[in-house]
mmCIF file of C-alpha atoms and ligand atoms in Angstrom:
data_model
loop_
_atom_site.group_PDB
_atom_site.id
_atom_site.type_symbol
_atom_site.label_atom_id
_atom_site.label_comp_id
_atom_site.label_asym_id
_atom_site.label_seq_id
_atom_site.Cartn_x
_atom_site.Cartn_y
_atom_site.Cartn_z
ATOM 1 C CA MET M 1 222.146 238.679 -30.158
ATOM 2 C CA ILE M 2 221.888 235.141 -31.466
ATOM 3 C CA THR M 3 219.292 232.866 -29.901
ATOM 4 C CA LEU M 4 219.284 229.126 -30.457
ATOM 5 C CA ARG M 5 216.295 227.220 -29.120
ATOM 6 C CA GLY M 6 216.209 223.449 -29.294
ATOM 7 C CA LEU M 7 218.152 223.766 -32.530
ATOM 8 C CA THR M 8 218.539 220.394 -34.222
ATOM 9 C CA LYS M 9 219.862 219.322 -37.613
ATOM 10 C CA ARG M 10 219.933 215.786 -38.918
ATOM 11 C CA PHE M 11 221.537 214.694 -42.172
ATOM 12 C CA GLY M 12 220.091 211.244 -42.802
ATOM 13 C CA GLY M 13 221.281 209.176 -39.848
ATOM 14 C CA VAL M 14 223.759 211.804 -38.610
ATOM 15 C CA THR M 15 222.608 214.262 -35.953
ATOM 16 C CA ALA M 16 224.964 217.167 -36.635
ATOM 17 C CA VAL M 17 223.326 219.530 -34.117
ATOM 18 C CA ASP M 18 221.339 218.106 -31.238
ATOM 19 C CA ASP M 19 218.795 220.185 -29.293
ATOM 20 C CA LEU M 20 221.049 223.204 -28.849
ATOM 21 C CA THR M 21 219.697 225.987 -26.638
ATOM 22 C CA VAL M 22 221.980 228.921 -26.042
ATOM 23 C CA GLU M 23 222.066 232.712 -26.191
ATOM 24 C CA ILE M 24 225.071 234.502 -27.717
ATOM 25 C CA ARG M 25 225.198 237.995 -26.259
ATOM 26 C CA PRO M 26 226.435 241.325 -27.549
ATOM 27 C CA GLY M 27 229.588 243.069 -26.361
ATOM 28 C CA GLN M 28 231.571 239.846 -26.039
ATOM 29 C CA VAL M 29 233.627 237.542 -28.158
ATOM 30 C CA THR M 30 231.969 234.172 -27.771
ATOM 31 C CA GLY M 31 234.189 231.256 -28.700
ATOM 32 C CA PHE M 32 232.368 228.401 -30.371
ATOM 33 C CA LEU M 33 234.540 225.447 -29.582
ATOM 34 C CA GLY M 34 234.403 221.798 -30.516
ATOM 35 C CA PRO M 35 236.395 219.139 -32.311
ATOM 36 C CA ASN M 36 236.055 218.686 -36.049
ATOM 37 C CA GLY M 37 232.598 217.432 -36.875
ATOM 38 C CA ALA M 38 231.030 218.690 -33.608
ATOM 39 C CA GLY M 39 228.446 220.734 -35.514
ATOM 40 C CA LYS M 40 229.832 224.280 -35.372
ATOM 41 C CA SER M 41 229.622 225.041 -39.087
ATOM 42 C CA THR M 42 226.170 223.495 -39.374
ATOM 43 C CA THR M 43 224.953 225.683 -36.497
ATOM 44 C CA MET M 44 226.381 228.801 -38.142
ATOM 45 C CA ARG M 45 224.824 227.843 -41.457
ATOM 46 C CA MET M 46 221.416 227.538 -39.789
ATOM 47 C CA VAL M 47 221.806 230.968 -38.158
ATOM 48 C CA LEU M 48 222.510 232.319 -41.655
ATOM 49 C CA GLY M 49 219.550 230.574 -43.250
ATOM 50 C CA LEU M 50 221.813 228.359 -45.397
ATOM 51 C CA ASP M 51 220.613 225.135 -43.771
ATOM 52 C CA ARG M 52 217.083 224.589 -42.534
ATOM 53 C CA PRO M 53 216.802 223.244 -38.968
ATOM 54 C CA THR M 54 215.209 219.810 -38.589
ATOM 55 C CA ALA M 55 213.737 221.182 -35.358
ATOM 56 C CA GLY M 56 214.045 224.251 -33.173
ATOM 57 C CA GLN M 57 215.003 227.791 -34.040
ATOM 58 C CA ALA M 58 218.037 229.917 -34.786
ATOM 59 C CA LEU M 59 217.274 233.623 -34.409
ATOM 60 C CA VAL M 60 219.290 236.725 -35.204
ATOM 61 C CA ASN M 61 218.195 239.703 -33.127
ATOM 62 C CA GLY M 62 215.019 237.775 -32.353
ATOM 63 C CA ARG M 63 214.161 237.049 -36.004
ATOM 64 C CA ASP M 64 214.563 234.103 -38.317
ATOM 65 C CA TYR M 65 217.233 234.972 -40.913
ATOM 66 C CA ARG M 66 214.841 234.209 -43.744
ATOM 67 C CA THR M 67 212.464 236.919 -42.548
ATOM 68 C CA LEU M 68 215.139 239.645 -42.392
ATOM 69 C CA ARG M 69 214.532 242.309 -45.021
ATOM 70 C CA HIS M 70 218.130 243.517 -45.136
ATOM 71 C CA PRO M 71 220.165 240.610 -43.794
ATOM 72 C CA LEU M 72 223.560 242.196 -44.516
ATOM 73 C CA TYR M 73 222.653 245.004 -42.132
ATOM 74 C CA GLU M 74 221.745 242.512 -39.403
ATOM 75 C CA VAL M 75 224.424 239.832 -39.573
ATOM 76 C CA GLY M 76 227.774 239.405 -41.299
ATOM 77 C CA ALA M 77 229.649 236.152 -41.735
ATOM 78 C CA LEU M 78 232.975 234.722 -42.733
ATOM 79 C CA LEU M 79 232.273 231.111 -43.562
ATOM 80 C CA ASP M 80 235.136 230.016 -45.757
ATOM 81 C CA ALA M 81 238.193 231.870 -46.967
ATOM 82 C CA THR M 82 236.858 234.503 -49.357
ATOM 83 C CA GLY M 83 234.515 233.217 -51.950
ATOM 84 C CA VAL M 84 236.171 235.651 -54.366
ATOM 85 C CA HIS M 85 236.240 234.468 -57.962
ATOM 86 C CA PRO M 86 239.863 233.753 -58.972
ATOM 87 C CA ALA M 87 239.736 236.265 -61.811
ATOM 88 C CA ARG M 88 237.831 238.995 -59.973
ATOM 89 C CA SER M 89 239.486 241.623 -57.803
ATOM 90 C CA GLY M 90 238.617 242.020 -54.155
ATOM 91 C CA VAL M 91 237.234 245.478 -54.686
ATOM 92 C CA ALA M 92 235.032 244.307 -57.583
ATOM 93 C CA HIS M 93 233.776 241.486 -55.365
ATOM 94 C CA LEU M 94 232.837 243.903 -52.589
ATOM 95 C CA ARG M 95 231.199 246.342 -55.016
ATOM 96 C CA ALA M 96 229.038 243.556 -56.442
ATOM 97 C CA MET M 97 228.101 242.441 -52.940
ATOM 98 C CA ALA M 98 227.236 246.029 -51.968
ATOM 99 C CA ARG M 99 225.127 246.557 -55.112
ATOM 100 C CA SER M 100 223.096 243.391 -54.699
ATOM 101 C CA ASN M 101 222.400 244.167 -51.054
ATOM 102 C CA GLY M 102 221.471 247.828 -51.336
ATOM 103 C CA VAL M 103 224.633 249.034 -49.591
ATOM 104 C CA PRO M 104 225.991 252.373 -50.886
ATOM 105 C CA GLU M 105 229.204 251.862 -52.869
ATOM 106 C CA ARG M 106 231.209 254.320 -50.740
ATOM 107 C CA ARG M 107 230.983 251.792 -47.929
ATOM 108 C CA VAL M 108 233.408 249.528 -49.878
ATOM 109 C CA ALA M 109 236.309 251.944 -49.319
ATOM 110 C CA GLN M 110 235.363 252.231 -45.662
ATOM 111 C CA VAL M 111 235.395 248.487 -44.992
ATOM 112 C CA LEU M 112 238.657 248.036 -46.919
ATOM 113 C CA ASP M 113 240.140 250.689 -44.686
ATOM 114 C CA LEU M 114 238.717 249.019 -41.563
ATOM 115 C CA VAL M 115 240.404 245.704 -42.363
ATOM 116 C CA GLY M 116 243.630 247.365 -43.453
ATOM 117 C CA LEU M 117 243.597 246.463 -47.162
ATOM 118 C CA ASP M 118 245.062 249.146 -49.416
ATOM 119 C CA ALA M 119 244.035 249.814 -53.015
ATOM 120 C CA ARG M 120 246.861 247.697 -54.414
ATOM 121 C CA ALA M 121 245.891 244.602 -52.378
ATOM 122 C CA ALA M 122 242.177 245.117 -53.027
ATOM 123 C CA GLY M 123 242.856 245.406 -56.761
ATOM 124 C CA LYS M 124 244.470 241.968 -57.020
ATOM 125 C CA PRO M 125 242.497 239.114 -58.536
ATOM 126 C CA GLY M 126 241.199 236.461 -56.115
ATOM 127 C CA ARG M 127 243.790 233.932 -57.258
ATOM 128 C CA ALA M 128 246.643 236.272 -56.241
ATOM 129 C CA LEU M 129 245.391 236.899 -52.699
ATOM 130 C CA SER M 130 247.244 235.361 -49.776
ATOM 131 C CA LEU M 131 245.154 233.518 -47.202
ATOM 132 C CA GLY M 132 245.565 236.418 -44.777
ATOM 133 C CA MET M 133 244.412 238.966 -47.356
ATOM 134 C CA GLY M 134 241.543 236.672 -48.296
ATOM 135 C CA GLN M 135 240.407 236.546 -44.658
ATOM 136 C CA ARG M 136 240.576 240.343 -44.402
ATOM 137 C CA LEU M 137 238.552 240.641 -47.575
ATOM 138 C CA GLY M 138 236.020 238.135 -46.239
ATOM 139 C CA ILE M 139 235.679 240.165 -43.060
ATOM 140 C CA ALA M 140 235.369 243.367 -45.103
ATOM 141 C CA GLY M 141 232.420 241.729 -46.865
ATOM 142 C CA ALA M 142 230.884 240.713 -43.542
ATOM 143 C CA LEU M 143 231.118 244.335 -42.373
ATOM 144 C CA LEU M 144 229.558 245.928 -45.454
ATOM 145 C CA GLY M 145 226.188 246.449 -43.772
ATOM 146 C CA ASP M 146 227.812 247.429 -40.432
ATOM 147 C CA PRO M 147 225.873 244.588 -38.778
ATOM 148 C CA PRO M 148 225.522 244.180 -35.014
ATOM 149 C CA VAL M 149 226.081 240.407 -35.278
ATOM 150 C CA LEU M 150 229.137 238.670 -36.757
ATOM 151 C CA LEU M 151 229.888 234.987 -37.284
ATOM 152 C CA LEU M 152 233.412 233.911 -38.118
ATOM 153 C CA ASP M 153 234.002 230.221 -38.849
ATOM 154 C CA GLU M 154 237.586 229.179 -38.012
ATOM 155 C CA PRO M 155 238.967 232.590 -39.023
ATOM 156 C CA VAL M 156 242.561 231.899 -37.978
ATOM 157 C CA ASN M 157 242.936 228.548 -39.721
ATOM 158 C CA GLY M 158 246.135 228.558 -41.741
ATOM 159 C CA LEU M 159 247.051 232.169 -40.957
ATOM 160 C CA ASP M 160 250.592 233.253 -40.109
ATOM 161 C CA PRO M 161 251.237 234.735 -36.621
ATOM 162 C CA ASP M 162 250.675 238.305 -37.845
ATOM 163 C CA GLY M 163 247.361 237.327 -39.383
ATOM 164 C CA VAL M 164 246.312 235.509 -36.211
ATOM 165 C CA ARG M 165 247.194 238.540 -34.073
ATOM 166 C CA TRP M 166 245.254 240.789 -36.372
ATOM 167 C CA ILE M 167 242.118 238.622 -36.216
ATOM 168 C CA ARG M 168 242.316 238.483 -32.423
ATOM 169 C CA GLY M 169 242.657 242.245 -32.096
ATOM 170 C CA PHE M 170 239.955 242.893 -34.648
ATOM 171 C CA THR M 171 237.371 240.555 -33.093
ATOM 172 C CA ARG M 172 238.046 242.190 -29.728
ATOM 173 C CA ARG M 173 237.434 245.617 -31.234
ATOM 174 C CA LEU M 174 234.179 244.487 -32.848
ATOM 175 C CA ALA M 175 232.939 243.144 -29.497
ATOM 176 C CA ASP M 176 234.042 246.316 -27.696
ATOM 177 C CA GLU M 177 231.896 248.253 -30.129
ATOM 178 C CA GLY M 178 228.950 246.324 -28.663
ATOM 179 C CA ARG M 179 228.548 243.735 -31.395
ATOM 180 C CA THR M 180 227.716 240.072 -30.945
ATOM 181 C CA VAL M 181 230.779 238.174 -32.159
ATOM 182 C CA LEU M 182 230.742 234.389 -32.523
ATOM 183 C CA VAL M 183 234.081 232.839 -33.494
ATOM 184 C CA SER M 184 234.448 229.113 -34.045
ATOM 185 C CA SER M 185 237.582 227.074 -33.538
ATOM 186 C CA HIS M 186 238.579 223.512 -32.798
ATOM 187 C CA LEU M 187 241.559 224.769 -30.748
ATOM 188 C CA MET M 188 241.201 225.566 -27.084
ATOM 189 C CA SER M 189 244.523 227.385 -27.127
ATOM 190 C CA GLU M 190 243.150 229.773 -29.731
ATOM 191 C CA MET M 191 239.968 230.434 -27.779
ATOM 192 C CA GLN M 192 241.972 231.084 -24.648
ATOM 193 C CA GLN M 193 243.548 234.059 -26.388
ATOM 194 C CA THR M 194 240.372 235.377 -27.968
ATOM 195 C CA ALA M 195 237.135 234.612 -26.174
ATOM 196 C CA ASP M 196 235.309 236.088 -23.192
ATOM 197 C CA ARG M 197 232.814 233.293 -23.112
ATOM 198 C CA LEU M 198 232.848 229.772 -24.469
ATOM 199 C CA VAL M 199 230.092 227.697 -25.951
ATOM 200 C CA VAL M 200 231.482 224.177 -26.260
ATOM 201 C CA LEU M 201 229.920 221.602 -28.557
ATOM 202 C CA GLY M 202 230.581 217.892 -28.527
ATOM 203 C CA ARG M 203 228.808 215.578 -30.933
ATOM 204 C CA GLY M 204 226.280 218.273 -31.741
ATOM 205 C CA ARG M 205 225.343 218.766 -28.087
ATOM 206 C CA LEU M 206 226.011 221.652 -25.746
ATOM 207 C CA VAL M 207 228.814 220.586 -23.425
ATOM 208 C CA ALA M 208 229.528 223.926 -21.727
ATOM 209 C CA ASP M 209 228.330 227.522 -21.866
ATOM 210 C CA ALA M 210 230.255 229.730 -19.459
ATOM 211 C CA PRO M 211 232.733 232.584 -19.152
ATOM 212 C CA LEU M 212 236.226 231.458 -20.088
ATOM 213 C CA ALA M 213 237.528 232.336 -16.609
ATOM 214 C CA GLU M 214 234.887 230.106 -15.016
ATOM 215 C CA LEU M 215 235.781 227.150 -17.205
ATOM 216 C CA ILE M 216 239.441 227.610 -16.358
ATOM 217 C CA ALA M 217 238.712 227.840 -12.621
ATOM 218 C CA ALA M 218 236.458 224.772 -12.719
ATOM 219 C CA ARG M 219 239.163 222.469 -13.995
ATOM 220 C CA PRO M 220 239.730 219.760 -11.432
ATOM 221 C CA ALA M 221 243.257 219.345 -10.118
ATOM 222 C CA ALA M 222 244.493 216.194 -11.763
ATOM 223 C CA SER M 223 247.128 215.439 -9.153
ATOM 224 C CA VAL M 224 249.194 216.860 -6.328
ATOM 225 C CA ARG M 225 253.005 217.023 -6.458
ATOM 226 C CA VAL M 226 254.580 216.273 -3.108
ATOM 227 C CA ARG M 227 258.260 216.648 -2.184
ATOM 228 C CA GLY M 228 260.094 216.411 1.094
ATOM 229 C CA PRO M 229 263.587 215.909 2.479
ATOM 230 C CA GLU M 230 262.845 212.559 4.228
ATOM 231 C CA PRO M 231 262.212 209.752 1.724
ATOM 232 C CA ALA M 232 261.112 207.183 4.321
ATOM 233 C CA ALA M 233 258.597 209.544 5.919
ATOM 234 C CA LEU M 234 257.330 210.524 2.499
ATOM 235 C CA ALA M 235 256.893 206.853 1.571
ATOM 236 C CA ALA M 236 254.879 206.296 4.762
ATOM 237 C CA LEU M 237 252.678 209.260 3.820
ATOM 238 C CA GLY M 238 252.274 207.746 0.354
ATOM 239 C CA ASP M 239 251.173 204.437 1.881
ATOM 240 C CA ARG M 240 248.526 206.134 4.014
ATOM 241 C CA LEU M 241 247.208 208.040 0.986
ATOM 242 C CA ALA M 242 247.113 204.860 -1.077
ATOM 243 C CA ALA M 243 245.200 203.138 1.728
ATOM 244 C CA GLU M 244 242.635 205.942 1.445
ATOM 245 C CA GLY M 245 242.201 205.186 -2.244
ATOM 246 C CA ALA M 246 244.592 207.715 -3.820
ATOM 247 C CA THR M 247 246.910 206.693 -6.638
ATOM 248 C CA VAL M 248 250.492 207.386 -5.602
ATOM 249 C CA THR M 249 253.370 207.389 -8.063
ATOM 250 C CA ALA M 250 256.887 207.843 -6.766
ATOM 251 C CA ASP M 251 259.122 210.105 -8.812
ATOM 252 C CA GLU M 252 262.412 211.846 -8.357
ATOM 253 C CA GLY M 253 262.542 213.596 -5.006
ATOM 254 C CA GLY M 254 258.918 212.923 -4.162
ATOM 255 C CA MET M 255 255.624 211.600 -5.458
ATOM 256 C CA SER M 256 252.584 212.467 -7.454
ATOM 257 C CA VAL M 257 249.203 211.851 -5.824
ATOM 258 C CA ALA M 258 246.040 211.510 -7.882
ATOM 259 C CA GLY M 259 242.562 211.096 -6.428
ATOM 260 C CA SER M 260 243.192 213.258 -3.353
ATOM 261 C CA THR M 261 243.567 216.984 -2.684
ATOM 262 C CA ALA M 262 246.436 219.215 -1.619
ATOM 263 C CA GLY M 263 244.461 219.938 1.551
ATOM 264 C CA ARG M 264 244.121 216.272 2.469
ATOM 265 C CA VAL M 265 247.779 215.497 1.722
ATOM 266 C CA GLY M 266 248.891 218.517 3.803
ATOM 267 C CA ASP M 267 246.654 217.612 6.759
ATOM 268 C CA LEU M 268 247.849 214.029 6.758
ATOM 269 C CA ALA M 269 251.503 215.092 6.525
ATOM 270 C CA HIS M 270 250.971 217.396 9.495
ATOM 271 C CA GLU M 271 249.258 214.662 11.481
ATOM 272 C CA MET M 272 252.100 212.206 10.722
ATOM 273 C CA GLY M 273 254.847 214.797 11.324
ATOM 274 C CA VAL M 274 256.167 214.486 7.777
ATOM 275 C CA ARG M 275 258.183 217.493 6.586
ATOM 276 C CA LEU M 276 257.185 218.777 3.171
ATOM 277 C CA HIS M 277 259.039 221.120 0.840
ATOM 278 C CA GLU M 278 256.433 221.145 -1.890
ATOM 279 C CA LEU M 279 252.686 220.577 -2.146
ATOM 280 C CA THR M 280 251.447 221.641 -5.579
ATOM 281 C CA PRO M 281 248.101 220.919 -7.217
ATOM 282 C CA VAL M 282 248.797 220.166 -10.878
ATOM 283 C CA ALA M 283 245.829 221.148 -13.013
ATOM 284 C CA PRO M 284 245.352 219.650 -16.452
ATOM 285 C CA SER M 285 246.040 222.091 -19.251
ATOM 286 C CA LEU M 286 243.061 223.814 -20.825
ATOM 287 C CA GLU M 287 243.587 221.678 -23.884
ATOM 288 C CA GLU M 288 243.279 218.559 -21.703
ATOM 289 C CA ALA M 289 240.209 219.968 -19.967
ATOM 290 C CA PHE M 290 238.664 220.626 -23.357
ATOM 291 C CA LEU M 291 239.457 217.137 -24.634
ATOM 292 C CA GLU M 292 237.867 215.721 -21.499
ATOM 293 C CA LEU M 293 234.715 217.812 -22.032
ATOM 294 C CA THR M 294 234.369 216.701 -25.620
ATOM 295 C CA ALA M 295 235.745 213.154 -25.271
ATOM 296 C CA ASP M 296 232.562 211.594 -26.621
ATOM 297 C CA SER M 297 232.660 213.592 -29.778
ATOM 298 C CA VAL M 298 236.344 212.911 -30.315
ATOM 299 C CA GLU M 299 235.615 209.212 -30.183
ATOM 300 C CA TYR M 300 232.748 209.796 -32.520
ATOM 301 C CA ALA M 301 234.896 211.761 -34.965
ATOM 302 C CA ALA M 302 237.465 208.984 -34.980
ATOM 303 C CA GLY M 303 234.873 206.228 -35.295
ATOM 304 C CA PRO M 304 233.703 204.543 -38.477
ATOM 305 C CA THR M 305 230.656 206.783 -38.887
ATOM 306 C CA GLY M 306 232.408 210.010 -37.874
ATOM 307 C CA GLY M 307 233.770 211.302 -41.120
ATOM 308 C CA GLY M 308 230.551 211.836 -43.010
ATOM 309 C CA THR M 309 230.479 213.782 -46.215
ATOM 310 C CA ARG M 310 228.973 217.188 -46.697
HETATM 311 N N1 ATP P 401 225.507 218.622 -45.879
HETATM 312 C C1 ATP P 401 225.804 217.599 -45.071
HETATM 313 N N2 ATP P 401 225.405 216.355 -45.354
HETATM 314 C C2 ATP P 401 225.664 215.320 -44.523
HETATM 315 N N3 ATP P 401 226.344 215.437 -43.370
HETATM 316 C C3 ATP P 401 226.784 216.655 -43.021
HETATM 317 C C4 ATP P 401 226.546 217.804 -43.849
HETATM 318 N N4 ATP P 401 227.104 218.886 -43.251
HETATM 319 C C5 ATP P 401 227.667 218.428 -42.105
HETATM 320 N N5 ATP P 401 227.479 217.102 -41.966
HETATM 321 C C6 ATP P 401 227.932 216.269 -40.843
HETATM 322 O O1 ATP P 401 227.475 216.877 -39.653
HETATM 323 C C7 ATP P 401 228.455 216.782 -38.627
HETATM 324 C C8 ATP P 401 228.816 218.166 -38.127
HETATM 325 O O2 ATP P 401 229.577 218.846 -39.133
HETATM 326 P P1 ATP P 401 230.055 220.356 -39.013
HETATM 327 O O3 ATP P 401 230.799 220.686 -40.247
HETATM 328 O O4 ATP P 401 228.912 221.215 -38.639
HETATM 329 O O5 ATP P 401 231.053 220.283 -37.795
HETATM 330 P P2 ATP P 401 232.153 221.337 -37.343
HETATM 331 O O6 ATP P 401 232.121 221.343 -35.865
HETATM 332 O O7 ATP P 401 231.941 222.618 -38.037
HETATM 333 O O8 ATP P 401 233.486 220.658 -37.827
HETATM 334 P P3 ATP P 401 234.598 221.215 -38.831
HETATM 335 O O9 ATP P 401 235.435 222.108 -37.990
HETATM 336 O O10 ATP P 401 235.283 219.957 -39.256
HETATM 337 O O11 ATP P 401 233.857 221.898 -39.944
HETATM 338 C C9 ATP P 401 229.603 215.992 -39.223
HETATM 339 O O12 ATP P 401 229.429 214.636 -38.914
HETATM 340 C C10 ATP P 401 229.432 216.230 -40.693
HETATM 341 O O13 ATP P 401 230.008 215.181 -41.435
#
């Protein structure tokens, strides 16, 4: 379990994370979604004790990271690719990590096995690792202490389709084992494939916190597609809808009606005796819904003060 309470981080004049209160629960993959610069990495860094909150709290299993006696046993993280020294092998990296955290060395072979890295791959120096192997190694490191909580920051960035599939399957398995799994991404399409629940950030603020299915269902219908065999009757229907305040755009074989509902268009067509062959609500794509949710922060990211330095 990860608990954020009023979590706030300011860097000079930039509020990277703004009064964030949310609970990330076990047994689920929680997608942490937001455009670049929304504050996802900063939030994860505060959970891991790498950045100190300006205000509020970030708790792992009810405790501040800095008070955990054996943090590797409580929370594992993949923050950036691997952190493996270019000249050091993956297995040497994991052994050093295990030693300095009081994890028995036999666990190294176990985690390599879990992430599907064989001895040959694990024996390569950091500089010879592909991005996909580097991610697996990073996740192996996160799993060394078999922690109940895992944070993965943009784990699929730059991976090939096989690597992406592997990460998706693996995060699912970790959640099914009852762990708390928080996975960040700036891509709605990615989260759609991975997450049970979404926590959406925009400009450091909580924009949504709901099951994925609920967010999908809550998307408003952007417009209604209407087709019929009688152009004149359809045009009359369009005029009535426009008079009610809808925006009607004629297109081939029919029209598109925004600012009304399929129910209203259908009722009116019935009342006017207009034959219809199609009446289809057209929902915006999830990507569009996401952009809408985070529109403020997108503007912010594109604005003159958006691209601050780390
Ligand atoms: N150490 C720092 N010093 C100053 N500003 C920072 C620092 N770290 C982050 N920021 C700023 O805080 C804001 C949030 O950044 P953060 O990296 O947390 O966002 P993000 O959602 O993880 O985006 P990305 O996917 O691009 O990493 C940005 O405006 C960023 O420039």
